[in-house]
């Protein structure tokens, strides 16, 4: 049995290599995979005191960095009680197997040869680590945005899940969200350095990825937030509107930390997301979730509007819907921790009051 007693992780992730052939939904065989993960707290003797956090599109496994509010004293996470785990997604570029990894078939980075993957593939990939760590039950799984898609599929696939929290996500990727993803990918494809995804690491498609990020950042906030944050102010250095300067800066930041091929494959995985795929109707599928589920929407979310979370709550039998009131749009799931913790604590006490 793997001993994780007293294991506290810093921001640098563990890398676990699973030496077995693993096959994606599309039929692609990985002879082995690397899985990057962070954890906080100690896994108990029964290996069932686990809180699993699922990260979003360009996130990483250091959840304490981007989900910090859940680790505050008023949050639900208690490292003295819980073993908190966050796993970097398949296809990402933060340690897990992805387009920047070396292909055992060619001896070179996969780049555009990295296969298309699905949210279900990401769940299967993460389950490899859960199995490796011999985890018997997951007390709570939580995810927002893409992380919510992963948590939702986990609830359908993995019987170890005991309760679920879904924030700012939906039962499938809507035509609206697919269109936004498509526009971002087109920006990357149009970059002169794209080279069909086989670009020189020293000449990355930085303009395309920056433009894609700028477009995404607009959908992550709300008109009222942009009005109050920027107005029509002019940046004194660039002599452009402050909002233009902000979006350019965000694009430059992403170029320094993310890979364009990862962005392509992960947005495609989000577009494929549809819990009813090969399962029947949405109602037939979602009524199979028999564990408690807290579903949280954001009143100003343009990317995944609250009607999508209300749909989930109407279809999942033992579910509770709560709404965050915020001007921050979709990004509120990474900002409004006071409201999130209030809803999480209430849900947690209701479900685990005997613990």
PDB file of N, CA, C and O in Angstrom, residues 163-207:
ATOM      1  N   UNK A 163     -20.363  12.817  -3.063  1.00  0.00           N
ATOM      2  CA  UNK A 163     -21.117  14.063  -3.212  1.00  0.00           C
ATOM      3  C   UNK A 163     -20.412  14.949  -4.222  1.00  0.00           C
ATOM      4  O   UNK A 163     -19.213  14.805  -4.477  1.00  0.00           O
ATOM      5  N   UNK A 164     -21.178  15.887  -4.811  1.00  0.00           N
ATOM      6  CA  UNK A 164     -20.707  16.620  -5.982  1.00  0.00           C
ATOM      7  C   UNK A 164     -21.029  18.107  -5.831  1.00  0.00           C
ATOM      8  O   UNK A 164     -22.132  18.465  -5.390  1.00  0.00           O
ATOM      9  N   UNK A 165     -20.084  18.963  -6.233  1.00  0.00           N
ATOM     10  CA  UNK A 165     -20.334  20.402  -6.337  1.00  0.00           C
ATOM     11  C   UNK A 165     -19.953  20.846  -7.742  1.00  0.00           C
ATOM     12  O   UNK A 165     -18.808  20.673  -8.170  1.00  0.00           O
ATOM     13  N   UNK A 166     -20.921  21.400  -8.469  1.00  0.00           N
ATOM     14  CA  UNK A 166     -20.720  21.872  -9.836  1.00  0.00           C
ATOM     15  C   UNK A 166     -20.949  23.376  -9.868  1.00  0.00           C
ATOM     16  O   UNK A 166     -22.009  23.855  -9.460  1.00  0.00           O
ATOM     17  N   UNK A 167     -19.972  24.120 -10.366  1.00  0.00           N
ATOM     18  CA  UNK A 167     -20.073  25.578 -10.405  1.00  0.00           C
ATOM     19  C   UNK A 167     -19.922  26.069 -11.839  1.00  0.00           C
ATOM     20  O   UNK A 167     -18.962  25.710 -12.530  1.00  0.00           O
ATOM     21  N   UNK A 168     -20.877  26.873 -12.285  1.00  0.00           N
ATOM     22  CA  UNK A 168     -20.778  27.551 -13.586  1.00  0.00           C
ATOM     23  C   UNK A 168     -20.455  26.578 -14.718  1.00  0.00           C
ATOM     24  O   UNK A 168     -19.476  26.750 -15.450  1.00  0.00           O
ATOM     25  N   UNK A 169     -21.278  25.563 -14.869  1.00  0.00           N
ATOM     26  CA  UNK A 169     -21.079  24.568 -15.914  1.00  0.00           C
ATOM     27  C   UNK A 169     -22.439  24.068 -16.380  1.00  0.00           C
ATOM     28  O   UNK A 169     -23.470  24.496 -15.865  1.00  0.00           O
ATOM     29  N   UNK A 170     -22.445  23.162 -17.367  1.00  0.00           N
ATOM     30  CA  UNK A 170     -23.714  22.693 -17.904  1.00  0.00           C
ATOM     31  C   UNK A 170     -23.674  21.234 -18.313  1.00  0.00           C
ATOM     32  O   UNK A 170     -22.629  20.574 -18.255  1.00  0.00           O
ATOM     33  N   UNK A 171     -24.811  20.740 -18.765  1.00  0.00           N
ATOM     34  CA  UNK A 171     -24.942  19.339 -19.143  1.00  0.00           C
ATOM     35  C   UNK A 171     -24.253  19.030 -20.464  1.00  0.00           C
ATOM     36  O   UNK A 171     -23.943  17.883 -20.772  1.00  0.00           O
ATOM     37  N   UNK A 172     -24.042  20.046 -21.269  1.00  0.00           N
ATOM     38  CA  UNK A 172     -23.279  19.912 -22.509  1.00  0.00           C
ATOM     39  C   UNK A 172     -22.720  21.285 -22.872  1.00  0.00           C
ATOM     40  O   UNK A 172     -23.092  22.291 -22.268  1.00  0.00           O
ATOM     41  N   UNK A 173     -21.806  21.315 -23.828  1.00  0.00           N
ATOM     42  CA  UNK A 173     -21.308  22.598 -24.309  1.00  0.00           C
ATOM     43  C   UNK A 173     -22.298  23.125 -25.333  1.00  0.00           C
ATOM     44  O   UNK A 173     -22.557  22.471 -26.350  1.00  0.00           O
ATOM     45  N   UNK A 174     -22.835  24.277 -25.056  1.00  0.00           N
ATOM     46  CA  UNK A 174     -23.889  24.846 -25.894  1.00  0.00           C
ATOM     47  C   UNK A 174     -23.322  25.341 -27.226  1.00  0.00           C
ATOM     48  O   UNK A 174     -22.114  25.562 -27.361  1.00  0.00           O
ATOM     49  N   UNK A 175     -24.177  25.551 -28.224  1.00  0.00           N
ATOM     50  CA  UNK A 175     -23.708  26.142 -29.492  1.00  0.00           C
ATOM     51  C   UNK A 175     -23.018  27.488 -29.270  1.00  0.00           C
ATOM     52  O   UNK A 175     -22.043  27.811 -29.963  1.00  0.00           O
ATOM     53  N   UNK A 176     -23.519  28.250 -28.307  1.00  0.00           N
ATOM     54  CA  UNK A 176     -22.904  29.546 -27.962  1.00  0.00           C
ATOM     55  C   UNK A 176     -21.455  29.345 -27.507  1.00  0.00           C
ATOM     56  O   UNK A 176     -20.536  30.010 -27.995  1.00  0.00           O
ATOM     57  N   UNK A 177     -21.242  28.409 -26.582  1.00  0.00           N
ATOM     58  CA  UNK A 177     -19.904  28.162 -26.058  1.00  0.00           C
ATOM     59  C   UNK A 177     -19.001  27.530 -27.112  1.00  0.00           C
ATOM     60  O   UNK A 177     -17.809  27.859 -27.201  1.00  0.00           O
ATOM     61  N   UNK A 178     -19.557  26.633 -27.937  1.00  0.00           N
ATOM     62  CA  UNK A 178     -18.774  26.030 -29.015  1.00  0.00           C
ATOM     63  C   UNK A 178     -18.316  27.099 -30.003  1.00  0.00           C
ATOM     64  O   UNK A 178     -17.166  27.100 -30.464  1.00  0.00           O
ATOM     65  N   UNK A 179     -19.204  28.017 -30.318  1.00  0.00           N
ATOM     66  CA  UNK A 179     -18.846  29.104 -31.235  1.00  0.00           C
ATOM     67  C   UNK A 179     -17.710  29.953 -30.697  1.00  0.00           C
ATOM     68  O   UNK A 179     -16.794  30.345 -31.440  1.00  0.00           O
ATOM     69  N   UNK A 180     -17.746  30.222 -29.398  1.00  0.00           N
ATOM     70  CA  UNK A 180     -16.668  31.001 -28.774  1.00  0.00           C
ATOM     71  C   UNK A 180     -15.353  30.223 -28.834  1.00  0.00           C
ATOM     72  O   UNK A 180     -14.295  30.789 -29.157  1.00  0.00           O
ATOM     73  N   UNK A 181     -15.405  28.932 -28.542  1.00  0.00           N
ATOM     74  CA  UNK A 181     -14.193  28.099 -28.627  1.00  0.00           C
ATOM     75  C   UNK A 181     -13.645  28.068 -30.054  1.00  0.00           C
ATOM     76  O   UNK A 181     -12.427  28.147 -30.277  1.00  0.00           O
ATOM     77  N   UNK A 182     -14.547  27.923 -31.016  1.00  0.00           N
ATOM     78  CA  UNK A 182     -14.138  27.871 -32.423  1.00  0.00           C
ATOM     79  C   UNK A 182     -13.430  29.157 -32.833  1.00  0.00           C
ATOM     80  O   UNK A 182     -12.381  29.112 -33.506  1.00  0.00           O
ATOM     81  N   UNK A 183     -13.972  30.288 -32.431  1.00  0.00           N
ATOM     82  CA  UNK A 183     -13.353  31.570 -32.784  1.00  0.00           C
ATOM     83  C   UNK A 183     -11.955  31.676 -32.188  1.00  0.00           C
ATOM     84  O   UNK A 183     -11.026  32.202 -32.835  1.00  0.00           O
ATOM     85  N   UNK A 184     -11.789  31.169 -30.977  1.00  0.00           N
ATOM     86  CA  UNK A 184     -10.462  31.205 -30.357  1.00  0.00           C
ATOM     87  C   UNK A 184      -9.476  30.315 -31.124  1.00  0.00           C
ATOM     88  O   UNK A 184      -8.319  30.707 -31.353  1.00  0.00           O
ATOM     89  N   UNK A 185      -9.920  29.139 -31.506  1.00  0.00           N
ATOM     90  CA  UNK A 185      -9.023  28.254 -32.266  1.00  0.00           C
ATOM     91  C   UNK A 185      -8.678  28.858 -33.622  1.00  0.00           C
ATOM     92  O   UNK A 185      -7.526  28.734 -34.088  1.00  0.00           O
ATOM     93  N   UNK A 186      -9.637  29.508 -34.257  1.00  0.00           N
ATOM     94  CA  UNK A 186      -9.359  30.138 -35.547  1.00  0.00           C
ATOM     95  C   UNK A 186      -8.292  31.219 -35.418  1.00  0.00           C
ATOM     96  O   UNK A 186      -7.464  31.404 -36.325  1.00  0.00           O
ATOM     97  N   UNK A 187      -8.298  31.915 -34.301  1.00  0.00           N
ATOM     98  CA  UNK A 187      -7.266  32.933 -34.068  1.00  0.00           C
ATOM     99  C   UNK A 187      -5.887  32.288 -34.012  1.00  0.00           C
ATOM    100  O   UNK A 187      -4.908  32.820 -34.562  1.00  0.00           O
ATOM    101  N   UNK A 188      -5.796  31.135 -33.368  1.00  0.00           N
ATOM    102  CA  UNK A 188      -4.514  30.425 -33.281  1.00  0.00           C
ATOM    103  C   UNK A 188      -4.099  29.900 -34.655  1.00  0.00           C
ATOM    104  O   UNK A 188      -2.942  30.034 -35.077  1.00  0.00           O
ATOM    105  N   UNK A 189      -5.053  29.302 -35.391  1.00  0.00           N
ATOM    106  CA  UNK A 189      -4.751  28.752 -36.711  1.00  0.00           C
ATOM    107  C   UNK A 189      -4.251  29.848 -37.671  1.00  0.00           C
ATOM    108  O   UNK A 189      -3.459  29.563 -38.585  1.00  0.00           O
ATOM    109  N   UNK A 190      -4.737  31.075 -37.479  1.00  0.00           N
ATOM    110  CA  UNK A 190      -4.386  32.168 -38.394  1.00  0.00           C
ATOM    111  C   UNK A 190      -2.990  32.728 -38.143  1.00  0.00           C
ATOM    112  O   UNK A 190      -2.471  33.496 -38.961  1.00  0.00           O
ATOM    113  N   UNK A 191      -2.369  32.338 -37.050  1.00  0.00           N
ATOM    114  CA  UNK A 191      -1.037  32.848 -36.727  1.00  0.00           C
ATOM    115  C   UNK A 191      -0.021  32.327 -37.745  1.00  0.00           C
ATOM    116  O   UNK A 191      -0.014  31.147 -38.099  1.00  0.00           O
ATOM    117  N   UNK A 192       0.857  33.180 -38.170  1.00  0.00           N
ATOM    118  CA  UNK A 192       1.857  32.825 -39.189  1.00  0.00           C
ATOM    119  C   UNK A 192       2.822  31.743 -38.704  1.00  0.00           C
ATOM    120  O   UNK A 192       3.459  31.056 -39.514  1.00  0.00           O
ATOM    121  N   UNK A 193       2.921  31.574 -37.385  1.00  0.00           N
ATOM    122  CA  UNK A 193       3.823  30.560 -36.838  1.00  0.00           C
ATOM    123  C   UNK A 193       3.134  29.230 -36.524  1.00  0.00           C
ATOM    124  O   UNK A 193       3.791  28.301 -36.038  1.00  0.00           O
ATOM    125  N   UNK A 194       1.846  29.118 -36.803  1.00  0.00           N
ATOM    126  CA  UNK A 194       1.084  27.932 -36.406  1.00  0.00           C
ATOM    127  C   UNK A 194       1.631  26.660 -37.045  1.00  0.00           C
ATOM    128  O   UNK A 194       1.826  25.649 -36.390  1.00  0.00           O
ATOM    129  N   UNK A 195       1.848  26.665 -38.345  1.00  0.00           N
ATOM    130  CA  UNK A 195       2.444  25.539 -39.065  1.00  0.00           C
ATOM    131  C   UNK A 195       1.699  24.232 -38.792  1.00  0.00           C
ATOM    132  O   UNK A 195       2.311  23.202 -38.519  1.00  0.00           O
ATOM    133  N   UNK A 196       0.365  24.289 -38.834  1.00  0.00           N
ATOM    134  CA  UNK A 196      -0.498  23.120 -38.618  1.00  0.00           C
ATOM    135  C   UNK A 196      -0.258  22.442 -37.258  1.00  0.00           C
ATOM    136  O   UNK A 196      -0.519  21.274 -37.077  1.00  0.00           O
ATOM    137  N   UNK A 197       0.240  23.238 -36.310  1.00  0.00           N
ATOM    138  CA  UNK A 197       0.462  22.716 -34.964  1.00  0.00           C
ATOM    139  C   UNK A 197       1.858  22.186 -34.716  1.00  0.00           C
ATOM    140  O   UNK A 197       2.196  21.810 -33.589  1.00  0.00           O
ATOM    141  N   UNK A 198       2.696  22.168 -35.749  1.00  0.00           N
ATOM    142  CA  UNK A 198       4.075  21.690 -35.602  1.00  0.00           C
ATOM    143  C   UNK A 198       5.026  22.889 -35.634  1.00  0.00           C
ATOM    144  O   UNK A 198       5.924  22.984 -36.465  1.00  0.00           O
ATOM    145  N   UNK A 199       4.785  23.805 -34.715  1.00  0.00           N
ATOM    146  CA  UNK A 199       5.543  25.050 -34.697  1.00  0.00           C
ATOM    147  C   UNK A 199       6.865  24.886 -33.952  1.00  0.00           C
ATOM    148  O   UNK A 199       7.042  23.992 -33.111  1.00  0.00           O
ATOM    149  N   UNK A 200       7.791  25.765 -34.299  1.00  0.00           N
ATOM    150  CA  UNK A 200       9.087  25.805 -33.646  1.00  0.00           C
ATOM    151  C   UNK A 200       8.900  26.334 -32.223  1.00  0.00           C
ATOM    152  O   UNK A 200       8.304  27.390 -32.043  1.00  0.00           O
ATOM    153  N   UNK A 201       9.387  25.632 -31.200  1.00  0.00           N
ATOM    154  CA  UNK A 201       9.237  26.114 -29.825  1.00  0.00           C
ATOM    155  C   UNK A 201       9.813  27.511 -29.601  1.00  0.00           C
ATOM    156  O   UNK A 201       9.418  28.202 -28.663  1.00  0.00           O
ATOM    157  N   UNK A 202      10.729  27.910 -30.486  1.00  0.00           N
ATOM    158  CA  UNK A 202      11.304  29.253 -30.373  1.00  0.00           C
ATOM    159  C   UNK A 202      10.499  30.292 -31.149  1.00  0.00           C
ATOM    160  O   UNK A 202      10.765  31.488 -31.043  1.00  0.00           O
ATOM    161  N   UNK A 203       9.531  29.823 -31.926  1.00  0.00           N
ATOM    162  CA  UNK A 203       8.675  30.732 -32.697  1.00  0.00           C
ATOM    163  C   UNK A 203       7.229  30.274 -32.556  1.00  0.00           C
ATOM    164  O   UNK A 203       6.612  29.783 -33.501  1.00  0.00           O
ATOM    165  N   UNK A 204       6.713  30.399 -31.365  1.00  0.00           N
ATOM    166  CA  UNK A 204       5.367  29.905 -31.086  1.00  0.00           C
ATOM    167  C   UNK A 204       4.316  30.830 -31.705  1.00  0.00           C
ATOM    168  O   UNK A 204       4.608  31.999 -31.999  1.00  0.00           O
ATOM    169  N   UNK A 205       3.096  30.346 -31.903  1.00  0.00           N
ATOM    170  CA  UNK A 205       2.023  31.200 -32.442  1.00  0.00           C
ATOM    171  C   UNK A 205       1.492  32.149 -31.376  1.00  0.00           C
ATOM    172  O   UNK A 205       0.328  32.075 -30.950  1.00  0.00           O
ATOM    173  N   UNK A 206       2.347  33.060 -30.939  1.00  0.00           N
ATOM    174  CA  UNK A 206       2.020  33.909 -29.792  1.00  0.00           C
ATOM    175  C   UNK A 206       0.915  34.909 -30.103  1.00  0.00           C
ATOM    176  O   UNK A 206       0.092  35.219 -29.234  1.00  0.00           O
ATOM    177  N   UNK A 207       0.864  35.396 -31.326  1.00  0.00           N
ATOM    178  CA  UNK A 207      -0.196  36.346 -31.669  1.00  0.00           C
ATOM    179  C   UNK A 207      -1.559  35.662 -31.628  1.00  0.00           C
ATOM    180  O   UNK A 207      -2.532  36.227 -31.128  1.00  0.00           O
TER     181      UNK A 207
END
